[in-house]
JSON list of C-alpha atoms in Angstrom, two decimals:
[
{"chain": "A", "resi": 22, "resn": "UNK", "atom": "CA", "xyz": [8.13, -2.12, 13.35]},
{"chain": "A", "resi": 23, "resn": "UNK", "atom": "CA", "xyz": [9.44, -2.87, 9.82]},
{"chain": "A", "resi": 24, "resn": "UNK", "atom": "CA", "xyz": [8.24, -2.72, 6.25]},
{"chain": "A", "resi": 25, "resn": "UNK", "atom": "CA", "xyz": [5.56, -5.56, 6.00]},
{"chain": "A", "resi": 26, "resn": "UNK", "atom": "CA", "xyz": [7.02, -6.74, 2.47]},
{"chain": "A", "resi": 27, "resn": "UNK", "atom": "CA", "xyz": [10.09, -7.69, 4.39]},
{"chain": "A", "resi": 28, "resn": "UNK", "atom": "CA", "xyz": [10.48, -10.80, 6.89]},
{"chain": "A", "resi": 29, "resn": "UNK", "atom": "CA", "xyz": [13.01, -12.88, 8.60]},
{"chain": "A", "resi": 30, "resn": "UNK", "atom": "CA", "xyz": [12.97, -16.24, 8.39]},
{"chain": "A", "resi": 31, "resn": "UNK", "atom": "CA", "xyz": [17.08, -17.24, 9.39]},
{"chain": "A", "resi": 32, "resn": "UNK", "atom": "CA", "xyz": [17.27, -14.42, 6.36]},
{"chain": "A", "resi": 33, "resn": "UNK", "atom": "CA", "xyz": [16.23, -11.08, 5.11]},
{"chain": "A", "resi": 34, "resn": "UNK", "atom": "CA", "xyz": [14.20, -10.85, 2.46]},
{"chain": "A", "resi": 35, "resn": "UNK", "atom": "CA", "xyz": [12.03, -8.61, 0.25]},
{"chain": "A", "resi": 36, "resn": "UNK", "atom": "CA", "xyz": [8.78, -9.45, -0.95]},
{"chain": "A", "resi": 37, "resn": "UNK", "atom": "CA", "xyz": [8.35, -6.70, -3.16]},
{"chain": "A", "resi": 38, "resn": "UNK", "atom": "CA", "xyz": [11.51, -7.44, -5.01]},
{"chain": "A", "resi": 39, "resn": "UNK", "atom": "CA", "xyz": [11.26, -11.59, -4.37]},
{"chain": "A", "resi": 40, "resn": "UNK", "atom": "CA", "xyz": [15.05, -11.80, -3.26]},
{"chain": "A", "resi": 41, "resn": "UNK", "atom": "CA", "xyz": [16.93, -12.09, -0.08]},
{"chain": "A", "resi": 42, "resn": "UNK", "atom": "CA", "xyz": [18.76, -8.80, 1.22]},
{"chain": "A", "resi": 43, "resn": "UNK", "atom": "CA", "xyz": [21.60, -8.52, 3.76]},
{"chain": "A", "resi": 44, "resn": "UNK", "atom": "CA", "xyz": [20.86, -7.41, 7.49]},
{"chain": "A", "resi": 45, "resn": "UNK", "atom": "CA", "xyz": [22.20, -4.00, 6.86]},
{"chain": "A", "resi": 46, "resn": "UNK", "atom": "CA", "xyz": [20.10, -3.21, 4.36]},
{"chain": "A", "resi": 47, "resn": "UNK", "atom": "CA", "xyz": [17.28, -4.42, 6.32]},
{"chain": "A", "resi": 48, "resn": "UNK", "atom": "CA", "xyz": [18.56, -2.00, 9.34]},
{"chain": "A", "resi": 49, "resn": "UNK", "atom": "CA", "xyz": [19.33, 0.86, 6.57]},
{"chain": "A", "resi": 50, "resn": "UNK", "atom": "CA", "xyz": [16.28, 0.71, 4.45]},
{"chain": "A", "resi": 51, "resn": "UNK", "atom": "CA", "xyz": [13.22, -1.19, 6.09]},
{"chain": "A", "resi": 52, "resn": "UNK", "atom": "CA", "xyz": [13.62, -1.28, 9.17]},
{"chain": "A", "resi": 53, "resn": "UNK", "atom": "CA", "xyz": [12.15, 2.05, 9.85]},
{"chain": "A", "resi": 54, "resn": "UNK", "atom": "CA", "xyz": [10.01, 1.81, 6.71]},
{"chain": "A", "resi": 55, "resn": "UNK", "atom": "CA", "xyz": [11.40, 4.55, 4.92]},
{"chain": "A", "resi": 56, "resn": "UNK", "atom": "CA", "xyz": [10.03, 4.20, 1.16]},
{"chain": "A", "resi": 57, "resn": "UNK", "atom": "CA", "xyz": [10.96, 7.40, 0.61]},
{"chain": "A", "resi": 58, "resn": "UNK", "atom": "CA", "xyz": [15.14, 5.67, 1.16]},
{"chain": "A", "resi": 59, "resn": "UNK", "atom": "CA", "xyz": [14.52, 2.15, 0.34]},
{"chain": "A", "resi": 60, "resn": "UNK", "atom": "CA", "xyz": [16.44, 1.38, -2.83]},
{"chain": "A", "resi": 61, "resn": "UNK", "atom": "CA", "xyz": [13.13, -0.77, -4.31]},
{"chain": "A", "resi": 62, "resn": "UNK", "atom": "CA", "xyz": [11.41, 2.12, -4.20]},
{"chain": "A", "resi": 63, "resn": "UNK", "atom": "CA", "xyz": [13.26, 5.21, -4.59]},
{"chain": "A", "resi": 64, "resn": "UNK", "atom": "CA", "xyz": [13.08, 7.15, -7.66]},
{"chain": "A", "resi": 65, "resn": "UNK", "atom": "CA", "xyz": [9.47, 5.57, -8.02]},
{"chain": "A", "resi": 66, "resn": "UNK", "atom": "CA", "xyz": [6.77, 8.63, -9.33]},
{"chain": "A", "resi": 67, "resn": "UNK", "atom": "CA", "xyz": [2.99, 8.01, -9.29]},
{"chain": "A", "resi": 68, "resn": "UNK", "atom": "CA", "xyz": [3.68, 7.24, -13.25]},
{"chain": "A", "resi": 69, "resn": "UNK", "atom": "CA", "xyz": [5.36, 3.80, -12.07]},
{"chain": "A", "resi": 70, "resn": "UNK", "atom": "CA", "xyz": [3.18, 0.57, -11.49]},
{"chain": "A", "resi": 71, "resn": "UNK", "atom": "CA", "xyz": [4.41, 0.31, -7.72]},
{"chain": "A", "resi": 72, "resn": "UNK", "atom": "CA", "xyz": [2.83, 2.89, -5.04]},
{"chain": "A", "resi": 73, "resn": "UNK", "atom": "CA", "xyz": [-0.09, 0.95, -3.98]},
{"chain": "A", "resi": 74, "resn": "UNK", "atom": "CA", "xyz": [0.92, 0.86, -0.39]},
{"chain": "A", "resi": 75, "resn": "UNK", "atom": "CA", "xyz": [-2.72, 0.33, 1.08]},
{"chain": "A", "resi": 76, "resn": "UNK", "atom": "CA", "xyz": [-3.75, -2.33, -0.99]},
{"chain": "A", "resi": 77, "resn": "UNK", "atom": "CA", "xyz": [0.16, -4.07, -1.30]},
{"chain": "A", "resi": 78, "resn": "UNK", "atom": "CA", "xyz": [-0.62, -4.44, 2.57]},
{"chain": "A", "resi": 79, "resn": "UNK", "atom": "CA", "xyz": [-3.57, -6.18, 2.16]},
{"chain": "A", "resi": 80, "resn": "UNK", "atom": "CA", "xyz": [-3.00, -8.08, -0.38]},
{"chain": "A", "resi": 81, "resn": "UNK", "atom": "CA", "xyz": [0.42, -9.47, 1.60]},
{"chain": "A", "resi": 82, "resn": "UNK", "atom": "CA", "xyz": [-1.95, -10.04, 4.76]},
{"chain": "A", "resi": 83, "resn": "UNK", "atom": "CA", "xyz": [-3.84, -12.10, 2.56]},
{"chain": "A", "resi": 84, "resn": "UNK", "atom": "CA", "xyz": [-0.83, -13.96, 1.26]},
{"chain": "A", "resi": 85, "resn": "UNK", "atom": "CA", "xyz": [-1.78, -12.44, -2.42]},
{"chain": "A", "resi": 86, "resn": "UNK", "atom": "CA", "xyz": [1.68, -12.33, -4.82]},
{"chain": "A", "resi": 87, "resn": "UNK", "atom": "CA", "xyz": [2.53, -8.95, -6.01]},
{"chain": "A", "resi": 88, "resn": "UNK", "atom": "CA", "xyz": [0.92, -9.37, -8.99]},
{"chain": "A", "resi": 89, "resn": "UNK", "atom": "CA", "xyz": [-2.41, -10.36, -8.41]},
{"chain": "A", "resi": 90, "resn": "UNK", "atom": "CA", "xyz": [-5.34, -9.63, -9.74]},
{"chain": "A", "resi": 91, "resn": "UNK", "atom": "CA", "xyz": [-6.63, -6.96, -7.76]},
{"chain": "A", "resi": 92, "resn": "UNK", "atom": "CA", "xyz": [-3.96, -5.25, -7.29]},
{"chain": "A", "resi": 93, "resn": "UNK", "atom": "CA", "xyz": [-3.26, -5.14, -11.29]},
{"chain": "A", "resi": 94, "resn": "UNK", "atom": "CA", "xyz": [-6.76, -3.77, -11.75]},
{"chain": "A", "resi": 95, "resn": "UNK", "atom": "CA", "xyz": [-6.07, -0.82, -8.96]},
{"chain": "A", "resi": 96, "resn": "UNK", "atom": "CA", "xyz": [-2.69, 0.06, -10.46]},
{"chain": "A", "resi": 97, "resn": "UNK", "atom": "CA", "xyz": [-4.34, -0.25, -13.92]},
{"chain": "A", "resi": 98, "resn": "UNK", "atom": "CA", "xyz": [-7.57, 1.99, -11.85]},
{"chain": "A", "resi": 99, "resn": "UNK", "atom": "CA", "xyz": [-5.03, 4.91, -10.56]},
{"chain": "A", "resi": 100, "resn": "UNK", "atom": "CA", "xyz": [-2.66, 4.84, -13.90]},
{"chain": "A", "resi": 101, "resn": "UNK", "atom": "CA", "xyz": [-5.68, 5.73, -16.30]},
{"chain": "A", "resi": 102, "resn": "UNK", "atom": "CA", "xyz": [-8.47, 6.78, -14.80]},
{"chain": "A", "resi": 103, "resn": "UNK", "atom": "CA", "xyz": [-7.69, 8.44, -11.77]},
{"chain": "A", "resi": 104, "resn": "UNK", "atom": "CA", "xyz": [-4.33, 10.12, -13.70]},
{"chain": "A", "resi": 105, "resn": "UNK", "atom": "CA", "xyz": [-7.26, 11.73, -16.16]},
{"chain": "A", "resi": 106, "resn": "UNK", "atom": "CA", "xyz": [-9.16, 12.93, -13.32]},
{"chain": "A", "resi": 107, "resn": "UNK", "atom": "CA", "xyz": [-9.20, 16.70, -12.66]},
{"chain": "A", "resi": 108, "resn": "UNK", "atom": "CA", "xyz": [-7.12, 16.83, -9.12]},
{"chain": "A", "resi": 109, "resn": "UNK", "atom": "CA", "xyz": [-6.39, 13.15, -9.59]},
{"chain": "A", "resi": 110, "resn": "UNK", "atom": "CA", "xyz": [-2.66, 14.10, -9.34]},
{"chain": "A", "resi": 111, "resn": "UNK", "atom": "CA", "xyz": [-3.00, 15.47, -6.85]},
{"chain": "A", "resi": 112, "resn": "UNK", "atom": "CA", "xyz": [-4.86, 13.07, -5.14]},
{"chain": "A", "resi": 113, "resn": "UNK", "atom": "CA", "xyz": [-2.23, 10.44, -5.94]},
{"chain": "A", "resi": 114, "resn": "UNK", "atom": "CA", "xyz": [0.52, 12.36, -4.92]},
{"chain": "A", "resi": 115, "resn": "UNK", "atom": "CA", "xyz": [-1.36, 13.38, -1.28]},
{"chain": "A", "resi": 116, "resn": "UNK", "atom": "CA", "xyz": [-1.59, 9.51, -1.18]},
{"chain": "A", "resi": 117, "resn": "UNK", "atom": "CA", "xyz": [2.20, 8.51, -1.28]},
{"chain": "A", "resi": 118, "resn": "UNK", "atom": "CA", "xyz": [2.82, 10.67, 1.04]},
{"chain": "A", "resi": 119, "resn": "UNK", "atom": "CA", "xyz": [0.79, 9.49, 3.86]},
{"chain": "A", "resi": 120, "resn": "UNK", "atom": "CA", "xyz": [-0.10, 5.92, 2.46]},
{"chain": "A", "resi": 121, "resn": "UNK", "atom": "CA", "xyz": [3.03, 4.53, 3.71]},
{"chain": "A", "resi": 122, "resn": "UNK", "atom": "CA", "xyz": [2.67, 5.85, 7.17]},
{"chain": "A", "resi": 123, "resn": "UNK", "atom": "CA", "xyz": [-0.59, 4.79, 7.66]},
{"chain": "A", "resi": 124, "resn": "UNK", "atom": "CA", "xyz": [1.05, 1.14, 6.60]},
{"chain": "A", "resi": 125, "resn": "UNK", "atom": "CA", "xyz": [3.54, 1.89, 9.23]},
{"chain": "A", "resi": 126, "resn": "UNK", "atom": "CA", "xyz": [1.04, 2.63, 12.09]},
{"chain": "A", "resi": 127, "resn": "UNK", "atom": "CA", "xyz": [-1.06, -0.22, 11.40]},
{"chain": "A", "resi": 128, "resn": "UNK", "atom": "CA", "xyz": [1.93, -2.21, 11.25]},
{"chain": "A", "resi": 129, "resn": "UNK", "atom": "CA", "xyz": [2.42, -0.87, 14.80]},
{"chain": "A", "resi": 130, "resn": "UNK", "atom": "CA", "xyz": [-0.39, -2.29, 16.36]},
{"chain": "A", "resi": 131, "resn": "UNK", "atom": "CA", "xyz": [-1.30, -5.27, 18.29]},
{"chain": "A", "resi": 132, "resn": "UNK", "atom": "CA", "xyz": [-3.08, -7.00, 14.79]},
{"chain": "A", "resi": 133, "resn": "UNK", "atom": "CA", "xyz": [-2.02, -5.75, 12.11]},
{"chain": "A", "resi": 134, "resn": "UNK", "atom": "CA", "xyz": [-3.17, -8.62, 9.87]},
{"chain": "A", "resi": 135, "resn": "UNK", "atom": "CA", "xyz": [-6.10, -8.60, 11.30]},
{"chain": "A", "resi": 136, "resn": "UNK", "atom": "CA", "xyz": [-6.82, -4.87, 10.10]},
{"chain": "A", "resi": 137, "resn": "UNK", "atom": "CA", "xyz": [-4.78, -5.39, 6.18]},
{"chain": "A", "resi": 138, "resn": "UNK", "atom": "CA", "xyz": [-7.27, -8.64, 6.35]},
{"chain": "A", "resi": 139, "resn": "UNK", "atom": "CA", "xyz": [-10.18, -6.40, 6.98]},
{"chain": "A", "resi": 140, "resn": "UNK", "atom": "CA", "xyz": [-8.90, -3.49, 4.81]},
{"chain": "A", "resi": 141, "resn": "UNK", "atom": "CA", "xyz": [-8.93, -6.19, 1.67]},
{"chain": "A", "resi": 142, "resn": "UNK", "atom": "CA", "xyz": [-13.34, -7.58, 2.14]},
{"chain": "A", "resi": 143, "resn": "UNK", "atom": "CA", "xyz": [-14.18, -3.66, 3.17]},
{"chain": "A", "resi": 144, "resn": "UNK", "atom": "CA", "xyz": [-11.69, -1.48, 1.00]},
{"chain": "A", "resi": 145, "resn": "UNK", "atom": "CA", "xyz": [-9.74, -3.55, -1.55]},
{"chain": "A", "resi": 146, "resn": "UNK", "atom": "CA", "xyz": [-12.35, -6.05, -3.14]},
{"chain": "A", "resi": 147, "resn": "UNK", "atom": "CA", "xyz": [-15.46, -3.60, -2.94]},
{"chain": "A", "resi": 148, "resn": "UNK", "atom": "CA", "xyz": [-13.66, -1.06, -5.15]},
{"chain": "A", "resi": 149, "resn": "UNK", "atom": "CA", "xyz": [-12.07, -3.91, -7.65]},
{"chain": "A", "resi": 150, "resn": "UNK", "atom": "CA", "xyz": [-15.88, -5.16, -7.97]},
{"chain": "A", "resi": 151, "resn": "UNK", "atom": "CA", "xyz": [-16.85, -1.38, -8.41]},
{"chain": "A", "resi": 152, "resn": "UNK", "atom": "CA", "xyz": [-14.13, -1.30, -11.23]},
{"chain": "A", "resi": 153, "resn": "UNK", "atom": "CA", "xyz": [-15.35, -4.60, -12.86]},
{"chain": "A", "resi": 154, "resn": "UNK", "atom": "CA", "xyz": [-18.51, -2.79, -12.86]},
{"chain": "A", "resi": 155, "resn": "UNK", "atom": "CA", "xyz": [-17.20, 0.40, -14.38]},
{"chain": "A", "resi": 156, "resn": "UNK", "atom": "CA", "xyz": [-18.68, 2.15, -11.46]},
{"chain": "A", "resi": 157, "resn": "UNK", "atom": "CA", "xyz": [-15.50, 3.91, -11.72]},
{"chain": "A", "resi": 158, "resn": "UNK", "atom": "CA", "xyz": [-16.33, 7.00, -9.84]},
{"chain": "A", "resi": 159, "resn": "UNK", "atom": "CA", "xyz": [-17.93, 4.84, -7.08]},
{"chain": "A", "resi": 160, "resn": "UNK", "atom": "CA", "xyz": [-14.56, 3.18, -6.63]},
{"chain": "A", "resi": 161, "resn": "UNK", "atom": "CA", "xyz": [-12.84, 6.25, -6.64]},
{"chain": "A", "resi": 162, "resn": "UNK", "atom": "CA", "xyz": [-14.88, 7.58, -4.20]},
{"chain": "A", "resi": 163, "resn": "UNK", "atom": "CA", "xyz": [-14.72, 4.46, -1.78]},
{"chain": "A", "resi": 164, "resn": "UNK", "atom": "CA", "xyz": [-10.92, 4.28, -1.85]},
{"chain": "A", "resi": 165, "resn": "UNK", "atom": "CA", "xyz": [-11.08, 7.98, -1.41]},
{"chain": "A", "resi": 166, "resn": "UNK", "atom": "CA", "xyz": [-13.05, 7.66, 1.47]},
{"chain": "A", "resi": 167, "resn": "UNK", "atom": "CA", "xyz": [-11.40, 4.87, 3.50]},
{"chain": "A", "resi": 168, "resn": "UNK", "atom": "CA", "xyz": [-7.75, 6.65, 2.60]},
{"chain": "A", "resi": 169, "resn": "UNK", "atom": "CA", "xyz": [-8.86, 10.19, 4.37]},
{"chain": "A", "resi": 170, "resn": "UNK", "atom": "CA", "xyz": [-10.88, 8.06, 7.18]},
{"chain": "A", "resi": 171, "resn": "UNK", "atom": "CA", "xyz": [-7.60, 5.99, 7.69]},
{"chain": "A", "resi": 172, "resn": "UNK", "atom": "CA", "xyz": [-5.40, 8.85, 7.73]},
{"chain": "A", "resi": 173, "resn": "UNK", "atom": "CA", "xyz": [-7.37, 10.72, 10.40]},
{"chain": "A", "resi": 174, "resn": "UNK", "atom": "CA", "xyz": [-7.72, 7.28, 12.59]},
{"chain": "A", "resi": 175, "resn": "UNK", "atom": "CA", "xyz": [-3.89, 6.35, 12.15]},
{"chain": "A", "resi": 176, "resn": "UNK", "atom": "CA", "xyz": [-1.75, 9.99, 11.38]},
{"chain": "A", "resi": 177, "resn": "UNK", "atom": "CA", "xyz": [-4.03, 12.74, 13.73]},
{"chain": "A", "resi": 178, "resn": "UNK", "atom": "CA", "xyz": [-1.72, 12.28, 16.56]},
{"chain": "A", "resi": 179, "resn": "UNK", "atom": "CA", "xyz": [1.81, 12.05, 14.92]}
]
């Protein structure tokens, strides 16, 4: 399975960085969804506005751009609240290192859309209404939560 913000369509291209790439690169870089390699990506910290593999997902299952609204208010969510938190580093950087496998094993199975799609009405939009709200610990909590429950579903037998 490959990165979900690349497709074929007669071409290789990259979502995340809205421009075609060569097949190479797609064999070098996405195909076996290695952020930690893939040139878009690499040299990114938890200080940069990318890193929001969970939600990225959904929000491309949903056909969302990479700039839209809720994913702007989670970045926005994780770059000043959570950052303040007391073990919200931490938290963060626990996240990028098993968010983008758990993209990669739902990306693995039969509906993978299906799941992202489900992800964004149970995960994604409850928390950005939580942060409209300024329920901000609620939404941390939530996206919390669904992250540790995903990684126990999805990483527990790799």
């Amino acid at each position: 399975m490959s990165c979900p913000y690349y497709y074929w369509n007669n071409h290789f291209a990259c979502r995340k960085a809205n421009k075609d790439v060569n097949e190479d690169t797609y064999y070098k870089y996405c195909r076996n969804y290695d952020y930690g390699d893939c040139p878009i990506y690499k040299g990114q910290t938890s200080s940069d506005s990318g890193g929001c593999y969970l939600t990225s997902a959904c929000i491309a299952a949903k056909g969302l751009p990479d700039d839209c609204y809720e994913l702007q208010t989670l970045r926005h969510f994780r770059d000043t609240y959570l950052r303040a938190k007391e073990n919200g580093a931490s938290d963060i950087e626990h996240y990028y290192r098993v968010a983008p496998r758990i993209v990669y094993e739902i990306s693995s199975q039969i509906n993978p859309q299906e799941i992202f799609s489900e992800l964004y009405e149970t995960l994604v939009r409850p928390c950005v209404t939580l942060i409209e709200q300024t329920k901000l610990e609620d939404a941390y909590l939530l996206y919390k939560r669904v992250a540790i429950e995903l990684e126990q579903e999805y990483l527990a037998t790799i």
